[in-house]
C-alpha cells in the first residue's frame, strides 16, 4: 500500500516534473563579486528532473534578470556548457551538487 509519508519505502512515488532552482553564490563570504567572475546580480541554476533520473540527466537552465552587458549570452552558454559537462561525467548518479560546484568553479576561475 502506498504511504505518501514513507520516504524510505521502495514504493515511493514522485510527481513529475520535479523542479527547483539553486541560487549560485560564492562559497566564501569575503569574496566580492568583482574579485572574480561572479556577475553583478543574482543568478540561479534551475533543475528539472525527468522521471528516469538518475539514468537520464536533468535539464538545467539559468534564471536571472541581468541584461546582456551584465551577463552576456556567451557567458550564459559557457556556464551551461561547464555545468552540463560536469553532469555528463556523473551520468547514472545523482549529479546536481556536482553541477552547482561546476558553476561556482566557472565563476571563481
PDB file of C-alpha atoms in Angstrom:
ATOM      1  CA  UNK A   1       0.000   0.000   0.000  1.00  0.00           C
ATOM      2  CA  UNK A   2       1.266   3.463  -0.913  1.00  0.00           C
ATOM      3  CA  UNK A   3       2.063   5.746   2.029  1.00  0.00           C
ATOM      4  CA  UNK A   4       2.952   9.326   0.925  1.00  0.00           C
ATOM      5  CA  UNK A   5       4.787   9.907   4.221  1.00  0.00           C
ATOM      6  CA  UNK A   6       7.088   6.912   3.760  1.00  0.00           C
ATOM      7  CA  UNK A   7      10.275   8.485   2.376  1.00  0.00           C
ATOM      8  CA  UNK A   8      12.289   5.271   2.552  1.00  0.00           C
ATOM      9  CA  UNK A   9       9.956   2.718   1.043  1.00  0.00           C
ATOM     10  CA  UNK A  10      10.668   1.141  -2.315  1.00  0.00           C
ATOM     11  CA  UNK A  11       7.184   2.103  -3.452  1.00  0.00           C
ATOM     12  CA  UNK A  12       7.827   5.840  -3.025  1.00  0.00           C
ATOM     13  CA  UNK A  13       6.300   7.751  -5.941  1.00  0.00           C
ATOM     14  CA  UNK A  14       7.243  11.198  -7.119  1.00  0.00           C
ATOM     15  CA  UNK A  15       5.094  13.593  -9.085  1.00  0.00           C
ATOM     16  CA  UNK A  16       6.970  14.833 -12.124  1.00  0.00           C
ATOM     17  CA  UNK A  17       8.208  17.171 -13.175  1.00  0.00           C
ATOM     18  CA  UNK A  18      10.299  17.829 -10.083  1.00  0.00           C
ATOM     19  CA  UNK A  19      11.975  21.192 -10.454  1.00  0.00           C
ATOM     20  CA  UNK A  20      13.698  23.761  -8.314  1.00  0.00           C
ATOM     21  CA  UNK A  21      16.397  26.400  -8.505  1.00  0.00           C
ATOM     22  CA  UNK A  22      19.651  26.868  -6.610  1.00  0.00           C
ATOM     23  CA  UNK A  23      20.962  30.385  -6.029  1.00  0.00           C
ATOM     24  CA  UNK A  24      24.607  30.441  -7.093  1.00  0.00           C
ATOM     25  CA  UNK A  25      26.793  32.312  -4.633  1.00  0.00           C
ATOM     26  CA  UNK A  26      30.471  32.417  -3.719  1.00  0.00           C
ATOM     27  CA  UNK A  27      31.347  29.854  -1.062  1.00  0.00           C
ATOM     28  CA  UNK A  28      33.498  32.417   0.728  1.00  0.00           C
ATOM     29  CA  UNK A  29      31.510  35.337   2.188  1.00  0.00           C
ATOM     30  CA  UNK A  30      34.571  37.587   1.957  1.00  0.00           C
ATOM     31  CA  UNK A  31      34.720  37.327  -1.849  1.00  0.00           C
ATOM     32  CA  UNK A  32      33.447  40.379  -3.644  1.00  0.00           C
ATOM     33  CA  UNK A  33      31.732  39.620  -6.966  1.00  0.00           C
ATOM     34  CA  UNK A  34      34.203  41.814  -8.861  1.00  0.00           C
ATOM     35  CA  UNK A  35      37.180  39.911  -7.371  1.00  0.00           C
ATOM     36  CA  UNK A  36      36.341  37.005  -9.633  1.00  0.00           C
ATOM     37  CA  UNK A  37      33.929  36.368 -12.494  1.00  0.00           C
ATOM     38  CA  UNK A  38      30.742  36.471 -10.435  1.00  0.00           C
ATOM     39  CA  UNK A  39      28.024  38.503 -12.173  1.00  0.00           C
ATOM     40  CA  UNK A  40      26.813  41.720 -10.511  1.00  0.00           C
ATOM     41  CA  UNK A  41      23.335  40.330  -9.738  1.00  0.00           C
ATOM     42  CA  UNK A  42      21.845  37.042  -8.542  1.00  0.00           C
ATOM     43  CA  UNK A  43      21.856  34.052 -10.838  1.00  0.00           C
ATOM     44  CA  UNK A  44      20.219  30.673 -10.216  1.00  0.00           C
ATOM     45  CA  UNK A  45      20.684  27.226 -11.675  1.00  0.00           C
ATOM     46  CA  UNK A  46      17.254  25.784 -12.496  1.00  0.00           C
ATOM     47  CA  UNK A  47      16.967  21.998 -12.406  1.00  0.00           C
ATOM     48  CA  UNK A  48      14.162  19.863 -13.813  1.00  0.00           C
ATOM     49  CA  UNK A  49      14.240  16.117 -13.189  1.00  0.00           C
ATOM     50  CA  UNK A  50      12.812  13.661 -15.710  1.00  0.00           C
ATOM     51  CA  UNK A  51      11.032  10.564 -14.353  1.00  0.00           C
ATOM     52  CA  UNK A  52      14.026   8.439 -15.426  1.00  0.00           C
ATOM     53  CA  UNK A  53      16.562  10.358 -13.265  1.00  0.00           C
ATOM     54  CA  UNK A  54      19.357   9.490 -12.440  1.00  0.00           C
ATOM     55  CA  UNK A  55      19.587   7.280 -15.543  1.00  0.00           C
ATOM     56  CA  UNK A  56      18.715  10.365 -17.601  1.00  0.00           C
ATOM     57  CA  UNK A  57      20.295  13.717 -16.794  1.00  0.00           C
ATOM     58  CA  UNK A  58      18.115  16.541 -15.508  1.00  0.00           C
ATOM     59  CA  UNK A  59      17.518  19.578 -17.682  1.00  0.00           C
ATOM     60  CA  UNK A  60      19.299  22.710 -16.478  1.00  0.00           C
ATOM     61  CA  UNK A  61      18.851  26.362 -17.311  1.00  0.00           C
ATOM     62  CA  UNK A  62      19.727  29.728 -15.793  1.00  0.00           C
ATOM     63  CA  UNK A  63      17.438  32.304 -14.215  1.00  0.00           C
ATOM     64  CA  UNK A  64      18.490  35.928 -13.734  1.00  0.00           C
ATOM     65  CA  UNK A  65      17.321  39.421 -14.517  1.00  0.00           C
ATOM     66  CA  UNK A  66      20.587  40.771 -15.933  1.00  0.00           C
ATOM     67  CA  UNK A  67      20.894  42.438 -19.293  1.00  0.00           C
ATOM     68  CA  UNK A  68      23.400  41.488 -21.982  1.00  0.00           C
ATOM     69  CA  UNK A  69      26.087  43.836 -20.635  1.00  0.00           C
ATOM     70  CA  UNK A  70      25.841  42.404 -17.118  1.00  0.00           C
ATOM     71  CA  UNK A  71      25.805  38.738 -18.200  1.00  0.00           C
ATOM     72  CA  UNK A  72      26.168  38.024 -21.892  1.00  0.00           C
ATOM     73  CA  UNK A  73      24.631  35.174 -23.869  1.00  0.00           C
ATOM     74  CA  UNK A  74      28.163  33.934 -24.479  1.00  0.00           C
ATOM     75  CA  UNK A  75      28.840  33.768 -20.725  1.00  0.00           C
ATOM     76  CA  UNK A  76      25.499  32.035 -20.223  1.00  0.00           C
ATOM     77  CA  UNK A  77      26.327  29.379 -22.833  1.00  0.00           C
ATOM     78  CA  UNK A  78      29.818  28.860 -21.388  1.00  0.00           C
ATOM     79  CA  UNK A  79      28.402  28.428 -17.877  1.00  0.00           C
ATOM     80  CA  UNK A  80      25.769  25.939 -19.058  1.00  0.00           C
ATOM     81  CA  UNK A  81      28.411  24.028 -21.028  1.00  0.00           C
ATOM     82  CA  UNK A  82      30.559  23.735 -17.883  1.00  0.00           C
ATOM     83  CA  UNK A  83      27.580  22.600 -15.812  1.00  0.00           C
ATOM     84  CA  UNK A  84      26.390  20.063 -18.393  1.00  0.00           C
ATOM     85  CA  UNK A  85      29.929  18.727 -18.831  1.00  0.00           C
ATOM     86  CA  UNK A  86      30.114  18.079 -15.107  1.00  0.00           C
ATOM     87  CA  UNK A  87      26.741  16.354 -15.133  1.00  0.00           C
ATOM     88  CA  UNK A  88      27.669  14.131 -18.068  1.00  0.00           C
ATOM     89  CA  UNK A  89      30.697  12.943 -16.113  1.00  0.00           C
ATOM     90  CA  UNK A  90      28.344  11.777 -13.367  1.00  0.00           C
ATOM     91  CA  UNK A  91      25.728  10.178 -15.610  1.00  0.00           C
ATOM     92  CA  UNK A  92      23.785   7.455 -13.824  1.00  0.00           C
ATOM     93  CA  UNK A  93      24.458   9.024 -10.417  1.00  0.00           C
ATOM     94  CA  UNK A  94      22.963  11.972  -8.568  1.00  0.00           C
ATOM     95  CA  UNK A  95      24.730  14.924 -10.177  1.00  0.00           C
ATOM     96  CA  UNK A  96      23.116  18.202  -9.137  1.00  0.00           C
ATOM     97  CA  UNK A  97      25.617  19.119  -6.413  1.00  0.00           C
ATOM     98  CA  UNK A  98      28.409  18.449  -8.902  1.00  0.00           C
ATOM     99  CA  UNK A  99      26.665  20.838 -11.280  1.00  0.00           C
ATOM    100  CA  UNK A 100      26.454  23.537  -8.588  1.00  0.00           C
ATOM    101  CA  UNK A 101      30.158  23.102  -7.800  1.00  0.00           C
ATOM    102  CA  UNK A 102      30.995  23.302 -11.523  1.00  0.00           C
ATOM    103  CA  UNK A 103      29.076  26.585 -11.749  1.00  0.00           C
ATOM    104  CA  UNK A 104      30.970  28.016  -8.763  1.00  0.00           C
ATOM    105  CA  UNK A 105      34.270  26.917 -10.297  1.00  0.00           C
ATOM    106  CA  UNK A 106      33.246  28.627 -13.550  1.00  0.00           C
ATOM    107  CA  UNK A 107      32.870  31.945 -11.728  1.00  0.00           C
ATOM    108  CA  UNK A 108      35.817  31.519  -9.399  1.00  0.00           C
ATOM    109  CA  UNK A 109      38.277  30.520 -12.099  1.00  0.00           C
TER     110      UNK A 109
END
